[in-house]
PDB file of C-alpha atoms in Angstrom:
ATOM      1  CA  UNK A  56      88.811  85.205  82.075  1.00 50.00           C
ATOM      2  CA  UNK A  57      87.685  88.523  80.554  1.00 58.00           C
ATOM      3  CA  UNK A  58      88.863  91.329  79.034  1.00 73.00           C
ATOM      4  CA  UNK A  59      88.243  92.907  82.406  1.00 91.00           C
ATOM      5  CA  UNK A  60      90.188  91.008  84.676  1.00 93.00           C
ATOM      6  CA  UNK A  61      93.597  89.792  84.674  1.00 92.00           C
ATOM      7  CA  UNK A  62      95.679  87.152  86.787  1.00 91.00           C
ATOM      8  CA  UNK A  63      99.332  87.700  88.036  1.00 90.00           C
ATOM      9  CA  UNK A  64     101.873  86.948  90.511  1.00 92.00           C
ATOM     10  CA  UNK A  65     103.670  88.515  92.994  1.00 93.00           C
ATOM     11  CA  UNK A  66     106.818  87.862  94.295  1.00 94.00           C
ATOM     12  CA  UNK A  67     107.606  88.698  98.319  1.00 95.00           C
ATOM     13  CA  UNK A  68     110.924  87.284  98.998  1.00 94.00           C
ATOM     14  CA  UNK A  69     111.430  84.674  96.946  1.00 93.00           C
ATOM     15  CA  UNK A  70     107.355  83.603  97.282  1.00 94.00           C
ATOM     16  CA  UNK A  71     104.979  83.541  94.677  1.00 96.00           C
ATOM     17  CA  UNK A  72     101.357  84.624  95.022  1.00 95.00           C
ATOM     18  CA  UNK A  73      99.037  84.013  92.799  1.00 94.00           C
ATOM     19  CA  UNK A  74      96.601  86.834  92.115  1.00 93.00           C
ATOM     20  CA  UNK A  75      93.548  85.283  89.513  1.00 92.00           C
ATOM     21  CA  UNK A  76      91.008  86.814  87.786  1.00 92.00           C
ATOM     22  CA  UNK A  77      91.673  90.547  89.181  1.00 93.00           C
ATOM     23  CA  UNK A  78      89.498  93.352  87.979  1.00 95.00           C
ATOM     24  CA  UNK A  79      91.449  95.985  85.946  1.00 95.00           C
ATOM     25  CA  UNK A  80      89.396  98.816  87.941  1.00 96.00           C
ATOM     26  CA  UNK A  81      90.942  97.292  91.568  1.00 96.00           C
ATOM     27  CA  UNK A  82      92.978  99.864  92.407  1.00 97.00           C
ATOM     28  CA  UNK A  83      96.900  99.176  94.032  1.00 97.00           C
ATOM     29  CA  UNK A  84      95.772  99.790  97.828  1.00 97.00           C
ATOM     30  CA  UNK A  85      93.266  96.923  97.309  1.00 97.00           C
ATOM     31  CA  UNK A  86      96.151  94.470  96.227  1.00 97.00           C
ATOM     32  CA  UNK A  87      97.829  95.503  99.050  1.00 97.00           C
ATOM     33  CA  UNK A  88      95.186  95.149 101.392  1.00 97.00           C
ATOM     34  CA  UNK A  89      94.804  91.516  99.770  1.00 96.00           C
ATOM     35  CA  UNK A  90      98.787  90.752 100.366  1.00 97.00           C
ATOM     36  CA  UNK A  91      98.858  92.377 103.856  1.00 97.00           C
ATOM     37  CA  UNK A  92      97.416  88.544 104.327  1.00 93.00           C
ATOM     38  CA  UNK A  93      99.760  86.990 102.757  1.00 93.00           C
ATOM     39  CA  UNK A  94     103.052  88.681 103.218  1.00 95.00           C
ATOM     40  CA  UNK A  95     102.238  90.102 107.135  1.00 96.00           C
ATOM     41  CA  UNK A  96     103.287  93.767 106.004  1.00 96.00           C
ATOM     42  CA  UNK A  97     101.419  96.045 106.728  1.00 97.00           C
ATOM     43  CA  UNK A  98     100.231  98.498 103.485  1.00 94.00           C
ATOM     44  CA  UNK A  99     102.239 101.628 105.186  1.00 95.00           C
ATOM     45  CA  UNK A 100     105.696  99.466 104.647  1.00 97.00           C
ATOM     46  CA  UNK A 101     104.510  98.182 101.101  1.00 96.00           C
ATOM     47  CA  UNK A 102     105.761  99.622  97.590  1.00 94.00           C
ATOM     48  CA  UNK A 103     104.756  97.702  94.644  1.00 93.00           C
ATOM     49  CA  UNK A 104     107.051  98.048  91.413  1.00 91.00           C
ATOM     50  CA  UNK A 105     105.699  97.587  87.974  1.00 86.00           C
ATOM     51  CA  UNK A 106     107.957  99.713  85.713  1.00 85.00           C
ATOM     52  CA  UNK A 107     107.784 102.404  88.206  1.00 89.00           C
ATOM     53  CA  UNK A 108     106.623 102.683  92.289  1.00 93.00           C
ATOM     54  CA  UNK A 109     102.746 101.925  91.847  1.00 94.00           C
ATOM     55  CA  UNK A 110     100.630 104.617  93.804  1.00 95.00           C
ATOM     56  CA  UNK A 111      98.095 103.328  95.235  1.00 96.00           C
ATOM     57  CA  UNK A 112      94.725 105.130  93.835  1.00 96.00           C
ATOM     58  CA  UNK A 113      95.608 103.858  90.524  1.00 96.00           C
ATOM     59  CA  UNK A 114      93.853 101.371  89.080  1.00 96.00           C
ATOM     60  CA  UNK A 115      95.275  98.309  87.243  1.00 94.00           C
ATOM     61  CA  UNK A 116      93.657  99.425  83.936  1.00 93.00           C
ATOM     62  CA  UNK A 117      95.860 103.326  84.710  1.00 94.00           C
ATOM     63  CA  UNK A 118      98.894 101.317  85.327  1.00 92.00           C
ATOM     64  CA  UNK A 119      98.213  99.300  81.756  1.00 90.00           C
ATOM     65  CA  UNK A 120      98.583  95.941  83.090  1.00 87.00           C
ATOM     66  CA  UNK A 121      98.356  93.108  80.929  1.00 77.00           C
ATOM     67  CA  UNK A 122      97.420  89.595  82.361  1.00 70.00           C
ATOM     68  CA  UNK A 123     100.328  87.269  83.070  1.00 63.00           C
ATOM     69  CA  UNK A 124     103.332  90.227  84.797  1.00 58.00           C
TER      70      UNK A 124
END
């Protein structure tokens, strides 16, 4: 994996899903567009938490994620 990507998980009641090798400069609204899959909610009912409510034009690399959260 590179310095440029990282791999996580997130958790949707009580599920984990994996999310590998994710580029830092993805922004939020593309994870949620990749969980809408996943989860069946749609991105207008999503809010993703890391420290604070994620918006989504951030990218990972804005929101300083580290591989492995």
């Amino acid at each position: 994996m590179s310095e440029d990507t990282i791999s996580f998980q997130v958790n949707f009641k009580g599920n984990i899903i994996p999310v590998e090798s994710w580029s830092l400069d993805n922004t939020i609204h593309e994870l949620k567009e990749y969980l809408v899959e996943s989860t069946g909610v749609p991105l207008e009912f999503q809010k993703l938490l890391y420290k604070s409510v994620l918006k989504d034009g951030k990218t990972f690399r804005e929101c300083n994620f580290k591989s492995g959260i």
